[in-house]
Short mmCIF file of C-alpha atoms in Angstrom, two decimals:
data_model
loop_
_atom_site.label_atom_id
_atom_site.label_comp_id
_atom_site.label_asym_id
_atom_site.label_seq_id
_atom_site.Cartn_x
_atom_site.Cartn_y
_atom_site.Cartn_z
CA UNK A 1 0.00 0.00 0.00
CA UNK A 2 1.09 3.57 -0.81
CA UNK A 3 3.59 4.58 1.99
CA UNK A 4 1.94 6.65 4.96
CA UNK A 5 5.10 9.09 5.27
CA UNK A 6 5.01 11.85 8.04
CA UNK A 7 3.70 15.20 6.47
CA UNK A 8 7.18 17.12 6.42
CA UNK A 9 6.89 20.08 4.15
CA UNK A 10 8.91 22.70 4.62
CA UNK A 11 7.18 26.67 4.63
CA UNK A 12 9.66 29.86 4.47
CA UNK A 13 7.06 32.31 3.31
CA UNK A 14 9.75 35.26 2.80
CA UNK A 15 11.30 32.42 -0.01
CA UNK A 16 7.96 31.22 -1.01
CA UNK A 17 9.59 27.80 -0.80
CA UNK A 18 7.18 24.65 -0.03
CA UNK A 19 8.00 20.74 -0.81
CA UNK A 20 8.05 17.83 1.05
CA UNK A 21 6.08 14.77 1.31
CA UNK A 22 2.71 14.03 -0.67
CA UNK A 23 0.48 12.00 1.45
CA UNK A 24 -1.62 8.81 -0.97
CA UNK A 25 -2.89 7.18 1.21
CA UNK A 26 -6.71 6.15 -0.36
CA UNK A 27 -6.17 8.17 -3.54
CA UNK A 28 -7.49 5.39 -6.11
CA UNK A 29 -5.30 6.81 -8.82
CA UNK A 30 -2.41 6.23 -7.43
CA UNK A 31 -3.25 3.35 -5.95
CA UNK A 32 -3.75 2.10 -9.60
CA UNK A 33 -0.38 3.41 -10.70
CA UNK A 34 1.46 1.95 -7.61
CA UNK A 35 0.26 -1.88 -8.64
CA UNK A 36 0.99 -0.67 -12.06
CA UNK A 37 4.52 0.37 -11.54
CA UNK A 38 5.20 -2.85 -8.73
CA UNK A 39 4.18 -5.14 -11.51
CA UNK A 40 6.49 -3.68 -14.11
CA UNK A 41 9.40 -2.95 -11.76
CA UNK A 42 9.16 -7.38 -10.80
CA UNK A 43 8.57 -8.21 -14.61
CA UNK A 44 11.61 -6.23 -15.58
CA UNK A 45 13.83 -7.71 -12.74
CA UNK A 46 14.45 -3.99 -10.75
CA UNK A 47 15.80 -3.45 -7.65
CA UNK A 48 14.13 0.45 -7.72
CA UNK A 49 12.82 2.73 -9.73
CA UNK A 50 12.86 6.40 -10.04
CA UNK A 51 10.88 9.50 -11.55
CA UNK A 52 11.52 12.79 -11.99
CA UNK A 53 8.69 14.54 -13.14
CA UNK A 54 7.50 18.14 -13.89
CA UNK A 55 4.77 19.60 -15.55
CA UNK A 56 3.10 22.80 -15.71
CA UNK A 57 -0.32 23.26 -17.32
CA UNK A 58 -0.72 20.57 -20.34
CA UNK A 59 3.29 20.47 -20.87
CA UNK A 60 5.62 18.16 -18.96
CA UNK A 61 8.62 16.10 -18.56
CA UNK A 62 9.22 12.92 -17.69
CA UNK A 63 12.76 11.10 -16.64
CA UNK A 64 12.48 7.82 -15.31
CA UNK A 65 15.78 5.32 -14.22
CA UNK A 66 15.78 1.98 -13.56
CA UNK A 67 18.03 0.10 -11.41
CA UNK A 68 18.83 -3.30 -11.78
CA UNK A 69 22.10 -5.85 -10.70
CA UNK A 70 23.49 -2.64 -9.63
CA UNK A 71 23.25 -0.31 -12.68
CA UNK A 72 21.25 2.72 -13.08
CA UNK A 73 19.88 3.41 -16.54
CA UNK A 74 17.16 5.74 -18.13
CA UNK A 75 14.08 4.18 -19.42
CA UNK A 76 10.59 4.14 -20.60
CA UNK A 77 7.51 3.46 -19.10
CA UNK A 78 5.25 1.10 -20.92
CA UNK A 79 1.91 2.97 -22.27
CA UNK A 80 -0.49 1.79 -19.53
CA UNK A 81 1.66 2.65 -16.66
CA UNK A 82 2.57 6.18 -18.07
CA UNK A 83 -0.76 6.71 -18.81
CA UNK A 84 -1.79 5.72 -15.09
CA UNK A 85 0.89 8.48 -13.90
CA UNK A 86 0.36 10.99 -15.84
CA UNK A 87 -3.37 11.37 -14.18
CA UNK A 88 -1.59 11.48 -10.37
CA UNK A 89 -0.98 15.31 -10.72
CA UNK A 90 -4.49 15.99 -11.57
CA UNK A 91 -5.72 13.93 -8.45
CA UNK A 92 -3.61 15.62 -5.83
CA UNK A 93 -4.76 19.40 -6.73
CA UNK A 94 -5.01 20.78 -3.04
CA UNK A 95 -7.38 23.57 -3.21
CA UNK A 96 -4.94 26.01 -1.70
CA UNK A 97 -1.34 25.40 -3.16
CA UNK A 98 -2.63 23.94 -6.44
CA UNK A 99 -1.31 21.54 -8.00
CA UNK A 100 2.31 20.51 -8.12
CA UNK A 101 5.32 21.42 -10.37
CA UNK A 102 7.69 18.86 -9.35
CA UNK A 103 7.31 15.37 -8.06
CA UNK A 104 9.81 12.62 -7.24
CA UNK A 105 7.89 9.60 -6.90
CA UNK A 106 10.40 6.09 -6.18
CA UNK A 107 9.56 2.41 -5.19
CA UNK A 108 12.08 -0.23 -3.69
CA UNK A 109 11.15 -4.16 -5.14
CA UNK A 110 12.03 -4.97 -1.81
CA UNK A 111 8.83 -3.49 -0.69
CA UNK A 112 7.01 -2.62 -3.27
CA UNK A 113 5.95 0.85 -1.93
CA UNK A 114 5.26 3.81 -4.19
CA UNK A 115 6.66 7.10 -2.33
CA UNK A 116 6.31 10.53 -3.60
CA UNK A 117 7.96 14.09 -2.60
CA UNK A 118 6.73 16.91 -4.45
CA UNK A 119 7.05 20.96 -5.23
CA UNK A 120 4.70 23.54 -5.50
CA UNK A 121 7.01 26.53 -6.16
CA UNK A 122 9.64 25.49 -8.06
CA UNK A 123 9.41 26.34 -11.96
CA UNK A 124 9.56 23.41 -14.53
CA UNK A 125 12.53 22.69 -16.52
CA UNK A 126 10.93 21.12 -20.14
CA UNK A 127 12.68 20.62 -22.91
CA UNK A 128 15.47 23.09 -21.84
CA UNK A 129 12.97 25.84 -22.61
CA UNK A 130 11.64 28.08 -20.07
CA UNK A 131 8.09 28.17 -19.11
CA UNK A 132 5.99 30.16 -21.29
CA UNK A 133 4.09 33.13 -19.69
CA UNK A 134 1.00 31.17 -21.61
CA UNK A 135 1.58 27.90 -19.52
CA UNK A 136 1.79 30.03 -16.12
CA UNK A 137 -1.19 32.17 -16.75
CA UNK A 138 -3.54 28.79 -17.91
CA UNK A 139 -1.83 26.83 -15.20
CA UNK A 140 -3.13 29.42 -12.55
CA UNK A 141 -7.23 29.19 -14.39
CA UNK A 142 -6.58 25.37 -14.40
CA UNK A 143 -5.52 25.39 -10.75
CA UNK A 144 -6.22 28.17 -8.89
CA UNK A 145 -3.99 28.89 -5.69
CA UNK A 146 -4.24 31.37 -2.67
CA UNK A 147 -2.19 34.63 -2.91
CA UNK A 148 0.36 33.11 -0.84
CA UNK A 149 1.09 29.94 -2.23
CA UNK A 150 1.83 31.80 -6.04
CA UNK A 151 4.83 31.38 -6.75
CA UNK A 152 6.96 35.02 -7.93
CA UNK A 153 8.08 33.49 -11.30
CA UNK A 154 4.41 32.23 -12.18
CA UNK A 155 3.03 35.60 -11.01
CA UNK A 156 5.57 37.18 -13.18
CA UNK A 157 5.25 35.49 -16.18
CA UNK A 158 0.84 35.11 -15.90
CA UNK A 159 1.12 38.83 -15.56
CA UNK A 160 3.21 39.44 -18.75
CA UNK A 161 0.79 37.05 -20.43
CA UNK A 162 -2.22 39.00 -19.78
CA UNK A 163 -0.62 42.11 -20.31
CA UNK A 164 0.12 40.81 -23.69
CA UNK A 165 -3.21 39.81 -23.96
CA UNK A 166 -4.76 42.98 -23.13
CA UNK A 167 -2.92 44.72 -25.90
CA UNK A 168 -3.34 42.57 -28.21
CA UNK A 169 -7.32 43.13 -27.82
CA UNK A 170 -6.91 47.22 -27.79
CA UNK A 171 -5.17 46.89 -30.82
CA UNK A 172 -7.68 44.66 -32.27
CA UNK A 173 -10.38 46.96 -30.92
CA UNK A 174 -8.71 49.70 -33.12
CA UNK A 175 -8.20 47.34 -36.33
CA UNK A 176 -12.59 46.78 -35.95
CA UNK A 177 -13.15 50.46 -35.31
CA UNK A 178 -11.07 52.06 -38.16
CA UNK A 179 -12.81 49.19 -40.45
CA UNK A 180 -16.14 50.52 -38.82
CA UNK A 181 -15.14 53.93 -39.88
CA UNK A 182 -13.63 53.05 -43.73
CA UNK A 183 -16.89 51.43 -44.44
CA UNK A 184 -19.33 54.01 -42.74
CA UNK A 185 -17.04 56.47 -45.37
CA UNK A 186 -17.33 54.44 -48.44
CA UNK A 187 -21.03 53.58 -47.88
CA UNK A 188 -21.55 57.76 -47.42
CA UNK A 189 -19.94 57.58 -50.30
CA UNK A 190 -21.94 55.29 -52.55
CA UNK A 191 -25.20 57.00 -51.02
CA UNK A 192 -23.86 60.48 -52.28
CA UNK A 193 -22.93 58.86 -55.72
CA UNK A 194 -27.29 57.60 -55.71
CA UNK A 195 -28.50 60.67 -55.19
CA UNK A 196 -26.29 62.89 -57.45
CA UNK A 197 -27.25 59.65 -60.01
CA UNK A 198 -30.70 60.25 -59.38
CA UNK A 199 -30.79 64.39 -59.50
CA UNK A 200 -29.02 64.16 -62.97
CA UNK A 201 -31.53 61.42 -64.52
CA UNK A 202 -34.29 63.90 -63.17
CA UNK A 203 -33.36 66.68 -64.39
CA UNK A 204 -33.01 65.63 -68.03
CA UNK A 205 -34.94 67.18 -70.14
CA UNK A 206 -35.85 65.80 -73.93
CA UNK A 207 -35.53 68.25 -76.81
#
């Protein structure tokens, strides 16, 4: 059964920093991963696995090693168990911090015991790219958090985002109001052009 670890996150509010354990106890979705993952790590002869795993919004990355007779090597999941763990993020939003960034999740054959440690402020490293200020500001709609548990660089780059957002819309705003404008002109226009038509046609007169 998923390990019952002692709740030791750590809180400096001046650093905004806060990680630590991630309690699973009765979460069916990661109870289905851990049998998932137990079964995989016996079939493939593993002494442990581990997973490094970060994600923010729909984006993520996801490193997992293997160890076995001794020897640590990177390696893929099979399909059903990385689709199993890719829905644990999604199950342990906590209405307050969100969801998390970072998670190390390991499990011992010895055991067979899925642990987890996760981060809620630190920022995602994918692809070697920084996070977009798209993925912060959807990430924060997704999964809301208090004030206090925002991390600076999310608040940063959301705000940016927005701010982008915004100006895009005034300029768009401007683009429909000059077109507003162009045709109001060119249909005065054609309505002049009528009426001049029609004064000329009535005023004819037949010799």
């Amino acid at each position: 059964m998923v390990a019952m670890l002692e709740e030791v996150n750590q809180y400096r509010i001046g650093e905004k920093l806060m990680s630590g354990i991630q309690e699973n106890q009765g979460n069916p979705v990661v109870l289905k991963f851990e049998g998932l993952l137990r079964g995989w790590l016996v079939e493939e002869g593993g002494s442990r696995v581990d997973i490094d795993y970060q994600a923010i919004h729909l984006t993520g990355r996801v490193k997992v090693w293997l160890t076995r007779r001794g020897e640590r090597k990177s390696v893929h999941l099979p399909r059903e168990v990385s689709f199993a763990m890719h829905d644990i993020r999604g199950s342990q939003v906590d209405p307050h911090r969100g969801a998390w960034l970072w998670s190390h999740l390991w499990m011992e054959a010895s055991d067979g015991v899925l642990h987890q440690e996760c981060d809620w402020m630190r920022e995602p490293v994918i692809g070697g790219d920084p996070v977009g200020d798209g993925d912060a500001a959807f990430e924060l709609d997704q999964f809301p958090q208090d004030l206090q548990w925002v991390p600076e660089w999310m608040a940063v780059k959301a705000a940016a985002y927005h701010k982008e957002a915004d100006r895009r819309e005034r300029r768009r705003q401007r683009d429909r109001e000059r077109r507003a404008r162009k045709k109001a002109v060119v249909a005065g226009a054609v309505e002049v052009t009528g009426e001049q038509s029609g004064s000329d046609a009535s005023g004819r007169v037949d010799e």
